[in-house]
mmCIF file of C-alpha atoms in Angstrom:
data_model
loop_
_atom_site.group_PDB
_atom_site.id
_atom_site.type_symbol
_atom_site.label_atom_id
_atom_site.label_comp_id
_atom_site.label_asym_id
_atom_site.label_seq_id
_atom_site.Cartn_x
_atom_site.Cartn_y
_atom_site.Cartn_z
ATOM 1 C CA UNK D 1 0.000 0.000 0.000
ATOM 2 C CA UNK D 2 1.273 3.410 -0.969
ATOM 3 C CA UNK D 3 0.686 4.992 2.446
ATOM 4 C CA UNK D 4 3.278 2.654 4.101
ATOM 5 C CA UNK D 5 6.131 3.972 1.979
ATOM 6 C CA UNK D 6 7.207 7.511 1.232
ATOM 7 C CA UNK D 7 6.754 8.860 -2.272
ATOM 8 C CA UNK D 8 9.592 8.434 -4.725
ATOM 9 C CA UNK D 9 11.110 11.421 -6.453
ATOM 10 C CA UNK D 10 9.419 10.695 -9.765
ATOM 11 C CA UNK D 11 6.008 10.260 -8.163
ATOM 12 C CA UNK D 12 6.389 13.366 -6.021
ATOM 13 C CA UNK D 13 7.523 15.426 -8.979
ATOM 14 C CA UNK D 14 4.628 14.228 -11.164
ATOM 15 C CA UNK D 15 2.114 14.929 -8.419
ATOM 16 C CA UNK D 16 3.563 18.356 -7.820
ATOM 17 C CA UNK D 17 3.529 19.179 -11.516
ATOM 18 C CA UNK D 18 -0.156 18.238 -12.036
ATOM 19 C CA UNK D 19 -2.701 21.053 -11.554
ATOM 20 C CA UNK D 20 -4.590 20.773 -8.259
ATOM 21 C CA UNK D 21 -2.821 17.517 -7.372
ATOM 22 C CA UNK D 22 -4.803 15.506 -9.999
ATOM 23 C CA UNK D 23 -3.308 12.398 -11.516
ATOM 24 C CA UNK D 24 -2.938 12.012 -15.273
ATOM 25 C CA UNK D 25 -5.961 9.662 -15.316
ATOM 26 C CA UNK D 26 -8.113 12.230 -13.530
ATOM 27 C CA UNK D 27 -6.914 14.967 -15.868
ATOM 28 C CA UNK D 28 -7.902 12.879 -18.898
ATOM 29 C CA UNK D 29 -11.281 12.220 -17.308
ATOM 30 C CA UNK D 30 -11.859 15.935 -16.826
ATOM 31 C CA UNK D 31 -10.830 16.634 -20.422
ATOM 32 C CA UNK D 32 -13.354 14.091 -21.733
ATOM 33 C CA UNK D 33 -16.111 15.549 -19.543
ATOM 34 C CA UNK D 34 -15.300 19.062 -20.772
ATOM 35 C CA UNK D 35 -15.388 17.780 -24.346
ATOM 36 C CA UNK D 36 -18.840 16.309 -23.672
ATOM 37 C CA UNK D 37 -20.122 19.583 -22.205
ATOM 38 C CA UNK D 38 -18.665 21.786 -24.932
ATOM 39 C CA UNK D 39 -20.118 19.597 -27.699
ATOM 40 C CA UNK D 40 -23.623 19.510 -26.177
ATOM 41 C CA UNK D 41 -24.810 22.618 -24.364
ATOM 42 C CA UNK D 42 -28.147 21.068 -23.352
ATOM 43 C CA UNK D 43 -26.578 18.200 -21.393
ATOM 44 C CA UNK D 44 -27.661 17.920 -17.751
ATOM 45 C CA UNK D 45 -25.374 16.806 -14.929
ATOM 46 C CA UNK D 46 -27.203 14.275 -12.735
ATOM 47 C CA UNK D 47 -24.147 13.574 -10.535
ATOM 48 C CA UNK D 48 -20.849 15.374 -10.837
ATOM 49 C CA UNK D 49 -18.278 13.398 -12.848
ATOM 50 C CA UNK D 50 -20.500 10.286 -12.724
ATOM 51 C CA UNK D 51 -23.811 10.640 -14.572
ATOM 52 C CA UNK D 52 -25.053 12.930 -17.366
ATOM 53 C CA UNK D 53 -28.263 13.076 -19.407
ATOM 54 C CA UNK D 54 -28.816 14.529 -22.889
ATOM 55 C CA UNK D 55 -32.400 14.884 -24.269
ATOM 56 C CA UNK D 56 -33.077 15.161 -27.987
ATOM 57 C CA UNK D 57 -36.092 14.897 -30.307
ATOM 58 C CA UNK D 58 -36.460 13.180 -33.669
ATOM 59 C CA UNK D 59 -39.742 12.648 -35.577
ATOM 60 C CA UNK D 60 -41.808 14.012 -32.637
ATOM 61 C CA UNK D 61 -40.135 11.431 -30.356
ATOM 62 C CA UNK D 62 -38.225 12.679 -27.301
ATOM 63 C CA UNK D 63 -35.384 10.403 -26.201
ATOM 64 C CA UNK D 64 -33.020 10.788 -23.242
ATOM 65 C CA UNK D 65 -29.429 9.581 -23.597
ATOM 66 C CA UNK D 66 -28.002 8.623 -20.197
ATOM 67 C CA UNK D 67 -24.181 8.573 -19.865
ATOM 68 C CA UNK D 68 -22.774 6.769 -16.802
ATOM 69 C CA UNK D 69 -19.050 7.067 -16.135
ATOM 70 C CA UNK D 70 -17.625 4.103 -14.151
ATOM 71 C CA UNK D 71 -15.116 4.677 -11.306
ATOM 72 C CA UNK D 72 -12.110 3.692 -13.487
ATOM 73 C CA UNK D 73 -13.179 5.916 -16.384
ATOM 74 C CA UNK D 74 -11.573 6.567 -18.882
ATOM 75 C CA UNK D 75 -9.765 3.227 -18.540
ATOM 76 C CA UNK D 76 -13.218 1.662 -18.522
ATOM 77 C CA UNK D 77 -15.686 2.519 -21.287
ATOM 78 C CA UNK D 78 -18.781 4.566 -20.388
ATOM 79 C CA UNK D 79 -22.220 2.987 -20.128
ATOM 80 C CA UNK D 80 -24.609 4.745 -22.536
ATOM 81 C CA UNK D 81 -28.324 3.957 -22.361
ATOM 82 C CA UNK D 82 -31.533 5.549 -23.688
ATOM 83 C CA UNK D 83 -35.053 6.000 -22.417
ATOM 84 C CA UNK D 84 -37.628 5.088 -23.592
ATOM 85 C CA UNK D 85 -36.324 1.854 -25.195
ATOM 86 C CA UNK D 86 -36.049 2.111 -28.980
ATOM 87 C CA UNK D 87 -35.446 -0.098 -32.002
ATOM 88 C CA UNK D 88 -32.229 0.764 -33.851
ATOM 89 C CA UNK D 89 -29.222 -1.043 -35.289
ATOM 90 C CA UNK D 90 -26.954 0.698 -32.747
ATOM 91 C CA UNK D 91 -28.975 -0.623 -29.759
ATOM 92 C CA UNK D 92 -29.056 -4.001 -28.041
ATOM 93 C CA UNK D 93 -31.991 -6.403 -28.269
ATOM 94 C CA UNK D 94 -33.821 -4.742 -25.391
ATOM 95 C CA UNK D 95 -33.327 -1.297 -26.979
ATOM 96 C CA UNK D 96 -31.808 0.164 -23.790
ATOM 97 C CA UNK D 97 -27.994 0.135 -24.122
ATOM 98 C CA UNK D 98 -25.970 1.548 -27.012
ATOM 99 C CA UNK D 99 -23.767 -1.059 -28.717
ATOM 100 C CA UNK D 100 -22.078 1.260 -31.203
ATOM 101 C CA UNK D 101 -18.545 0.248 -32.273
ATOM 102 C CA UNK D 102 -17.286 3.635 -31.068
ATOM 103 C CA UNK D 103 -18.578 2.822 -27.575
ATOM 104 C CA UNK D 104 -17.412 -0.818 -27.564
ATOM 105 C CA UNK D 105 -13.921 0.189 -28.753
ATOM 106 C CA UNK D 106 -13.654 3.134 -26.375
ATOM 107 C CA UNK D 107 -10.161 3.994 -25.083
ATOM 108 C CA UNK D 108 -8.868 6.690 -22.779
ATOM 109 C CA UNK D 109 -7.782 8.672 -25.845
ATOM 110 C CA UNK D 110 -11.255 8.675 -27.441
ATOM 111 C CA UNK D 111 -13.347 11.855 -27.653
ATOM 112 C CA UNK D 112 -16.554 11.315 -25.681
ATOM 113 C CA UNK D 113 -18.218 14.435 -27.123
ATOM 114 C CA UNK D 114 -17.636 13.290 -30.708
ATOM 115 C CA UNK D 115 -18.917 9.799 -29.881
ATOM 116 C CA UNK D 116 -22.225 11.192 -28.581
ATOM 117 C CA UNK D 117 -22.452 13.538 -31.583
ATOM 118 C CA UNK D 118 -21.946 10.645 -34.013
ATOM 119 C CA UNK D 119 -24.670 8.741 -32.154
ATOM 120 C CA UNK D 120 -27.065 11.689 -32.553
ATOM 121 C CA UNK D 121 -26.166 12.027 -36.247
ATOM 122 C CA UNK D 122 -26.963 8.357 -36.795
ATOM 123 C CA UNK D 123 -30.313 8.733 -34.985
ATOM 124 C CA UNK D 124 -31.201 11.724 -37.162
ATOM 125 C CA UNK D 125 -30.084 9.926 -40.315
ATOM 126 C CA UNK D 126 -31.931 6.696 -39.424
ATOM 127 C CA UNK D 127 -34.682 7.709 -36.966
ATOM 128 C CA UNK D 128 -35.402 5.084 -34.295
ATOM 129 C CA UNK D 129 -38.825 3.747 -33.352
ATOM 130 C CA UNK D 130 -40.231 2.956 -29.947
ATOM 131 C CA UNK D 131 -39.692 -0.598 -28.755
ATOM 132 C CA UNK D 132 -42.848 -2.592 -27.919
ATOM 133 C CA UNK D 133 -41.832 -2.785 -24.256
ATOM 134 C CA UNK D 134 -41.714 1.008 -23.937
ATOM 135 C CA UNK D 135 -45.493 1.341 -23.509
ATOM 136 C CA UNK D 136 -45.224 0.566 -19.795
ATOM 137 C CA UNK D 137 -43.280 2.542 -17.249
ATOM 138 C CA UNK D 138 -40.022 0.702 -16.401
ATOM 139 C CA UNK D 139 -40.068 -0.063 -12.701
ATOM 140 C CA UNK D 140 -36.914 -1.011 -10.906
ATOM 141 C CA UNK D 141 -37.621 -4.719 -10.447
ATOM 142 C CA UNK D 142 -41.038 -5.551 -11.848
ATOM 143 C CA UNK D 143 -44.350 -4.019 -12.740
ATOM 144 C CA UNK D 144 -46.446 -3.958 -9.533
ATOM 145 C CA UNK D 145 -49.786 -5.614 -9.713
ATOM 146 C CA UNK D 146 -52.688 -3.377 -10.487
ATOM 147 C CA UNK D 147 -50.575 -0.657 -12.112
ATOM 148 C CA UNK D 148 -51.830 0.033 -15.662
ATOM 149 C CA UNK D 149 -49.468 0.516 -18.530
ATOM 150 C CA UNK D 150 -49.341 3.912 -20.187
ATOM 151 C CA UNK D 151 -49.989 3.738 -23.930
ATOM 152 C CA UNK D 152 -47.638 5.580 -26.298
ATOM 153 C CA UNK D 153 -50.404 7.699 -27.864
ATOM 154 C CA UNK D 154 -50.893 11.428 -27.918
ATOM 155 C CA UNK D 155 -53.176 11.027 -24.856
ATOM 156 C CA UNK D 156 -52.079 7.915 -22.960
ATOM 157 C CA UNK D 157 -55.012 8.025 -20.552
ATOM 158 C CA UNK D 158 -57.770 8.303 -23.228
ATOM 159 C CA UNK D 159 -58.869 5.289 -25.310
ATOM 160 C CA UNK D 160 -58.815 5.830 -29.061
ATOM 161 C CA UNK D 161 -62.035 6.125 -31.008
ATOM 162 C CA UNK D 162 -63.063 3.040 -32.994
ATOM 163 C CA UNK D 163 -62.196 3.107 -36.708
ATOM 164 C CA UNK D 164 -64.844 4.179 -39.139
ATOM 165 C CA UNK D 165 -66.552 1.650 -41.381
ATOM 166 C CA UNK D 166 -65.258 2.031 -44.900
ATOM 167 C CA UNK D 167 -68.283 0.351 -46.506
ATOM 168 C CA UNK D 168 -70.905 2.470 -44.765
ATOM 169 C CA UNK D 169 -73.659 3.513 -47.191
ATOM 170 C CA UNK D 170 -75.218 6.953 -46.937
ATOM 171 C CA UNK D 171 -78.654 7.497 -48.403
ATOM 172 C CA UNK D 172 -79.557 10.331 -50.747
ATOM 173 C CA UNK D 173 -80.201 13.740 -49.245
ATOM 174 C CA UNK D 174 -83.683 14.500 -48.011
ATOM 175 C CA UNK D 175 -85.414 17.856 -48.121
ATOM 176 C CA UNK D 176 -84.187 18.787 -44.637
ATOM 177 C CA UNK D 177 -80.586 18.108 -45.661
ATOM 178 C CA UNK D 178 -80.692 20.941 -48.205
ATOM 179 C CA UNK D 179 -81.475 23.650 -45.666
ATOM 180 C CA UNK D 180 -77.903 24.930 -45.628
ATOM 181 C CA UNK D 181 -77.969 25.487 -49.405
ATOM 182 C CA UNK D 182 -81.412 27.066 -49.351
ATOM 183 C CA UNK D 183 -80.740 29.517 -46.516
ATOM 184 C CA UNK D 184 -77.745 31.339 -47.941
ATOM 185 C CA UNK D 185 -79.885 34.492 -48.044
ATOM 186 C CA UNK D 186 -80.366 34.415 -44.280
ATOM 187 C CA UNK D 187 -76.926 33.506 -42.918
ATOM 188 C CA UNK D 188 -73.430 34.650 -43.766
ATOM 189 C CA UNK D 189 -70.952 31.970 -44.746
ATOM 190 C CA UNK D 190 -68.266 31.420 -42.114
ATOM 191 C CA UNK D 191 -64.890 29.759 -42.538
ATOM 192 C CA UNK D 192 -64.702 26.157 -41.471
ATOM 193 C CA UNK D 193 -63.553 25.696 -37.908
ATOM 194 C CA UNK D 194 -60.208 23.985 -37.602
ATOM 195 C CA UNK D 195 -60.050 20.482 -36.246
ATOM 196 C CA UNK D 196 -58.802 20.184 -32.702
ATOM 197 C CA UNK D 197 -57.180 16.882 -31.863
ATOM 198 C CA UNK D 198 -59.874 14.742 -30.288
ATOM 199 C CA UNK D 199 -62.716 16.546 -32.082
ATOM 200 C CA UNK D 200 -61.414 15.533 -35.495
ATOM 201 C CA UNK D 201 -61.421 11.863 -34.472
ATOM 202 C CA UNK D 202 -65.099 11.683 -33.532
ATOM 203 C CA UNK D 203 -67.055 9.034 -35.466
ATOM 204 C CA UNK D 204 -69.250 10.122 -38.337
ATOM 205 C CA UNK D 205 -72.980 10.492 -37.550
ATOM 206 C CA UNK D 206 -75.155 7.590 -38.590
ATOM 207 C CA UNK D 207 -77.746 8.674 -41.189
ATOM 208 C CA UNK D 208 -81.271 8.576 -39.835
ATOM 209 C CA UNK D 209 -83.157 9.031 -43.136
ATOM 210 C CA UNK D 210 -85.500 6.253 -44.090
ATOM 211 C CA UNK D 211 -83.867 4.622 -47.086
ATOM 212 C CA UNK D 212 -87.058 2.764 -47.921
ATOM 213 C CA UNK D 213 -88.738 5.994 -49.096
ATOM 214 C CA UNK D 214 -88.856 6.215 -52.871
ATOM 215 C CA UNK D 215 -86.569 9.043 -54.054
ATOM 216 C CA UNK D 216 -87.381 10.756 -57.337
ATOM 217 C CA UNK D 217 -84.849 11.653 -59.987
ATOM 218 C CA UNK D 218 -84.487 15.234 -58.757
ATOM 219 C CA UNK D 219 -82.847 13.991 -55.528
ATOM 220 C CA UNK D 220 -85.645 15.139 -53.196
ATOM 221 C CA UNK D 221 -88.371 13.285 -51.385
ATOM 222 C CA UNK D 222 -91.160 15.187 -53.158
ATOM 223 C CA UNK D 223 -93.488 13.155 -55.359
ATOM 224 C CA UNK D 224 -94.692 14.878 -58.481
ATOM 225 C CA UNK D 225 -98.466 14.780 -59.149
ATOM 226 C CA UNK D 226 -99.672 12.225 -61.640
ATOM 227 C CA UNK D 227 -100.141 13.600 -65.128
ATOM 228 C CA UNK D 228 -103.423 12.338 -66.668
ATOM 229 C CA UNK D 229 -103.503 10.789 -70.095
ATOM 230 C CA UNK D 230 -106.417 13.017 -71.183
ATOM 231 C CA UNK D 231 -107.395 16.619 -70.482
ATOM 232 C CA UNK D 232 -111.213 17.078 -70.517
ATOM 233 C CA UNK D 233 -110.798 20.841 -70.896
ATOM 234 C CA UNK D 234 -109.140 20.405 -74.289
ATOM 235 C CA UNK D 235 -111.704 17.921 -75.603
ATOM 236 C CA UNK D 236 -114.373 20.615 -75.652
ATOM 237 C CA UNK D 237 -112.338 22.922 -77.916
ATOM 238 C CA UNK D 238 -112.551 22.939 -81.681
ATOM 239 C CA UNK D 239 -109.702 22.237 -84.069
ATOM 240 C CA UNK D 240 -109.267 25.931 -84.867
ATOM 241 C CA UNK D 241 -109.053 26.782 -81.172
ATOM 242 C CA UNK D 242 -106.475 24.084 -80.599
ATOM 243 C CA UNK D 243 -104.478 25.301 -83.605
ATOM 244 C CA UNK D 244 -104.633 28.869 -82.340
ATOM 245 C CA UNK D 245 -103.523 27.742 -78.885
ATOM 246 C CA UNK D 246 -100.620 25.854 -80.356
ATOM 247 C CA UNK D 247 -99.495 28.887 -82.343
ATOM 248 C CA UNK D 248 -99.842 31.419 -79.528
ATOM 249 C CA UNK D 249 -97.783 30.684 -76.441
ATOM 250 C CA UNK D 250 -99.719 33.131 -74.242
ATOM 251 C CA UNK D 251 -102.935 31.194 -74.675
ATOM 252 C CA UNK D 252 -101.125 27.880 -74.151
ATOM 253 C CA UNK D 253 -99.471 29.161 -70.976
ATOM 254 C CA UNK D 254 -102.786 30.517 -69.657
ATOM 255 C CA UNK D 255 -104.394 27.141 -70.239
ATOM 256 C CA UNK D 256 -101.436 25.385 -68.652
ATOM 257 C CA UNK D 257 -101.692 27.489 -65.486
ATOM 258 C CA UNK D 258 -105.273 26.385 -64.960
ATOM 259 C CA UNK D 259 -104.244 22.742 -64.567
ATOM 260 C CA UNK D 260 -104.867 21.451 -60.995
ATOM 261 C CA UNK D 261 -101.590 19.496 -61.062
ATOM 262 C CA UNK D 262 -99.561 22.698 -61.604
ATOM 263 C CA UNK D 263 -101.535 24.506 -58.937
ATOM 264 C CA UNK D 264 -100.713 21.665 -56.538
ATOM 265 C CA UNK D 265 -96.994 21.937 -57.402
ATOM 266 C CA UNK D 266 -97.009 25.718 -56.824
ATOM 267 C CA UNK D 267 -98.776 25.259 -53.481
ATOM 268 C CA UNK D 268 -96.338 22.579 -52.399
ATOM 269 C CA UNK D 269 -93.419 24.802 -53.433
ATOM 270 C CA UNK D 270 -94.691 27.710 -51.329
ATOM 271 C CA UNK D 271 -95.205 25.422 -48.325
ATOM 272 C CA UNK D 272 -91.706 24.004 -48.750
ATOM 273 C CA UNK D 273 -90.134 27.493 -48.938
ATOM 274 C CA UNK D 274 -91.995 28.523 -45.786
ATOM 275 C CA UNK D 275 -90.813 25.394 -43.926
ATOM 276 C CA UNK D 276 -87.227 26.025 -45.041
ATOM 277 C CA UNK D 277 -87.401 29.630 -43.868
ATOM 278 C CA UNK D 278 -88.816 28.549 -40.511
ATOM 279 C CA UNK D 279 -86.104 25.910 -40.127
ATOM 280 C CA UNK D 280 -83.428 28.488 -40.996
ATOM 281 C CA UNK D 281 -84.761 30.852 -38.315
ATOM 282 C CA UNK D 282 -84.664 28.059 -35.720
ATOM 283 C CA UNK D 283 -81.077 27.269 -36.710
ATOM 284 C CA UNK D 284 -80.118 30.921 -36.294
ATOM 285 C CA UNK D 285 -81.644 30.903 -32.817
ATOM 286 C CA UNK D 286 -79.536 27.850 -31.931
ATOM 287 C CA UNK D 287 -76.309 29.460 -33.170
ATOM 288 C CA UNK D 288 -75.412 31.288 -29.879
ATOM 289 C CA UNK D 289 -75.933 28.107 -27.866
ATOM 290 C CA UNK D 290 -73.838 26.106 -30.336
ATOM 291 C CA UNK D 291 -71.076 28.730 -30.283
ATOM 292 C CA UNK D 292 -71.047 28.730 -26.472
ATOM 293 C CA UNK D 293 -70.770 24.937 -26.377
ATOM 294 C CA UNK D 294 -68.029 25.041 -28.992
ATOM 295 C CA UNK D 295 -66.099 27.551 -26.876
ATOM 296 C CA UNK D 296 -66.568 25.314 -23.823
ATOM 297 C CA UNK D 297 -65.154 22.348 -25.751
ATOM 298 C CA UNK D 298 -62.141 24.422 -26.844
ATOM 299 C CA UNK D 299 -61.486 25.532 -23.259
ATOM 300 C CA UNK D 300 -61.709 21.957 -22.014
ATOM 301 C CA UNK D 301 -59.360 20.843 -24.781
ATOM 302 C CA UNK D 302 -56.866 23.540 -23.770
ATOM 303 C CA UNK D 303 -57.137 22.364 -20.167
ATOM 304 C CA UNK D 304 -56.598 18.785 -21.335
ATOM 305 C CA UNK D 305 -53.456 19.860 -23.219
ATOM 306 C CA UNK D 306 -52.072 21.596 -20.123
ATOM 307 C CA UNK D 307 -52.846 18.594 -17.920
ATOM 308 C CA UNK D 308 -51.184 16.287 -20.447
ATOM 309 C CA UNK D 309 -48.049 18.456 -20.475
ATOM 310 C CA UNK D 310 -47.968 18.510 -16.662
ATOM 311 C CA UNK D 311 -48.486 14.751 -16.551
ATOM 312 C CA UNK D 312 -45.609 14.115 -18.978
ATOM 313 C CA UNK D 313 -43.284 16.361 -16.953
ATOM 314 C CA UNK D 314 -44.163 14.536 -13.740
ATOM 315 C CA UNK D 315 -43.671 11.169 -15.437
ATOM 316 C CA UNK D 316 -40.254 12.329 -16.663
ATOM 317 C CA UNK D 317 -39.355 13.541 -13.176
ATOM 318 C CA UNK D 318 -40.511 10.235 -11.682
ATOM 319 C CA UNK D 319 -38.364 8.361 -14.179
ATOM 320 C CA UNK D 320 -35.315 10.498 -13.331
ATOM 321 C CA UNK D 321 -35.791 9.891 -9.614
ATOM 322 C CA UNK D 322 -36.280 6.169 -10.228
ATOM 323 C CA UNK D 323 -33.094 6.002 -12.292
ATOM 324 C CA UNK D 324 -31.074 7.960 -9.724
ATOM 325 C CA UNK D 325 -32.160 5.459 -7.050
ATOM 326 C CA UNK D 326 -31.679 2.319 -9.126
ATOM 327 C CA UNK D 327 -29.409 -0.473 -7.916
ATOM 328 C CA UNK D 328 -26.799 0.093 -10.640
ATOM 329 C CA UNK D 329 -26.627 3.833 -9.946
ATOM 330 C CA UNK D 330 -26.289 3.274 -6.197
ATOM 331 C CA UNK D 331 -23.541 0.714 -6.794
ATOM 332 C CA UNK D 332 -21.623 3.140 -9.006
ATOM 333 C CA UNK D 333 -21.901 5.888 -6.415
ATOM 334 C CA UNK D 334 -20.708 3.565 -3.644
ATOM 335 C CA UNK D 335 -17.674 2.658 -5.753
ATOM 336 C CA UNK D 336 -16.821 6.303 -6.286
ATOM 337 C CA UNK D 337 -17.384 7.142 -2.605
ATOM 338 C CA UNK D 338 -15.201 4.225 -1.434
ATOM 339 C CA UNK D 339 -12.451 5.267 -3.852
ATOM 340 C CA UNK D 340 -12.607 8.845 -2.566
ATOM 341 C CA UNK D 341 -12.416 7.692 1.079
ATOM 342 C CA UNK D 342 -9.405 5.513 0.239
ATOM 343 C CA UNK D 343 -7.623 8.433 -1.422
ATOM 344 C CA UNK D 344 -8.320 10.628 1.595
ATOM 345 C CA UNK D 345 -6.844 8.013 3.946
ATOM 346 C CA UNK D 346 -3.783 7.723 1.706
ATOM 347 C CA UNK D 347 -3.334 11.488 1.857
ATOM 348 C CA UNK D 348 -3.537 11.387 5.660
ATOM 349 C CA UNK D 349 -0.877 8.647 5.748
ATOM 350 C CA UNK D 350 1.398 10.559 3.368
ATOM 351 C CA UNK D 351 1.089 13.704 5.475
ATOM 352 C CA UNK D 352 2.063 11.703 8.556
ATOM 353 C CA UNK D 353 5.062 10.126 6.836
ATOM 354 C CA UNK D 354 6.208 13.570 5.744
ATOM 355 C CA UNK D 355 5.938 14.815 9.325
ATOM 356 C CA UNK D 356 3.097 17.238 8.701
ATOM 357 C CA UNK D 357 0.743 15.784 11.345
ATOM 358 C CA UNK D 358 1.074 14.387 14.848
ATOM 359 C CA UNK D 359 0.604 10.704 15.595
ATOM 360 C CA UNK D 360 -2.594 11.254 17.584
ATOM 361 C CA UNK D 361 -4.188 13.245 14.769
ATOM 362 C CA UNK D 362 -2.953 10.689 12.263
ATOM 363 C CA UNK D 363 -4.489 7.750 14.131
ATOM 364 C CA UNK D 364 -7.875 9.401 14.594
ATOM 365 C CA UNK D 365 -8.138 10.721 11.037
ATOM 366 C CA UNK D 366 -6.696 7.632 9.391
ATOM 367 C CA UNK D 367 -8.952 5.212 11.306
ATOM 368 C CA UNK D 368 -12.007 7.326 10.545
ATOM 369 C CA UNK D 369 -11.287 7.485 6.793
ATOM 370 C CA UNK D 370 -10.415 3.794 6.588
ATOM 371 C CA UNK D 371 -13.561 2.813 8.469
ATOM 372 C CA UNK D 372 -15.697 4.825 6.062
ATOM 373 C CA UNK D 373 -13.873 3.279 3.083
ATOM 374 C CA UNK D 374 -14.397 -0.300 4.286
ATOM 375 C CA UNK D 375 -18.055 0.331 5.150
ATOM 376 C CA UNK D 376 -18.735 1.676 1.689
ATOM 377 C CA UNK D 377 -16.940 -1.227 0.037
ATOM 378 C CA UNK D 378 -18.929 -3.699 2.130
ATOM 379 C CA UNK D 379 -22.181 -2.022 1.154
ATOM 380 C CA UNK D 380 -21.148 -1.989 -2.511
ATOM 381 C CA UNK D 381 -20.300 -5.716 -2.423
ATOM 382 C CA UNK D 382 -23.575 -6.545 -0.675
ATOM 383 C CA UNK D 383 -25.528 -4.544 -3.250
ATOM 384 C CA UNK D 384 -23.685 -6.348 -6.038
ATOM 385 C CA UNK D 385 -24.732 -9.688 -4.551
ATOM 386 C CA UNK D 386 -28.361 -8.525 -4.406
ATOM 387 C CA UNK D 387 -28.243 -7.454 -8.053
ATOM 388 C CA UNK D 388 -26.705 -10.792 -9.069
ATOM 389 C CA UNK D 389 -29.391 -12.741 -7.143
ATOM 390 C CA UNK D 390 -32.100 -10.643 -8.750
ATOM 391 C CA UNK D 391 -30.682 -11.270 -12.224
ATOM 392 C CA UNK D 392 -30.530 -15.035 -11.588
ATOM 393 C CA UNK D 393 -34.120 -15.012 -10.289
ATOM 394 C CA UNK D 394 -35.449 -13.314 -13.426
ATOM 395 C CA UNK D 395 -33.310 -15.462 -15.714
ATOM 396 C CA UNK D 396 -34.755 -18.635 -14.170
#
């Protein structure tokens, strides 16, 4: 152990020449971390010199890249994972860990910032897709019973509307369906309201018109009066009168207007115009109520959007807290903490060997630091055993 022997000249000179007393390995680690930060300004530091997270979006999909630096980094390669799990040729079968050749062949002379940038470039060039297992929230050990999975839709907590029937038949328009075209003199045309998310997905209304009613060729439900084969009024006229009627359109039109069938058509037309006007007035009276309900729907949709955004932020925060308290993260932190306590005890021993501290101070400080170091190592080993047992249990 280095604290039993005094430092050699070469070691003391190298330690004195390094800035802040950092070793060459620690200096390289700091250079790689600075390269990572300078290459990606939006990166977040979860734990100093241990864990970092970089969010990015591609094809309306937000993915978090988690970078975990092991205690012996950069001699050991970093562990790079993503959430939610995705399908990509640079990911493992579970879609969680990055298996890029740049990561697998990582050395202490590699550029961590460029590696992450190349990973982002590949994701933008070949966009990933969500893995099937990403619909449920990833709990630490297993999905507790009774906890529903969150679907990867725009609104995870709302079921989608059923698909529309492609072969649905719609009957011909009835007289009441033509009100909008007949009332253009009473209402001003308004631009079509834009579709708003859920509203545009509502199912089409089922037609309620009776398809068994015979529809005439003009497209309306009105039945024309029967035209008789003979006109008794014309049988009483002479040939000269008929010839005169045929040559003069005024007389023919006057005779035509006296027909009861035409009078019935004119009466029916006036009644139909009056009913259309009355229906248009009723529709105009319903317009304020419809506009108020439309505004209420828009306000509720805006509230739904805000609640969805708040829900996603809380889910992201819950995931971050779950990751920070995971078994692997705790094990990595215990390793770093044990290594730091060991270095502190070595510094206390070196100070004592150089005559900078008294023996009483040395014994108290050295025993305290060593006790902390051994406790942390014991906890780290116990946690590693628990993780191994858990892995064997799930594998079986």
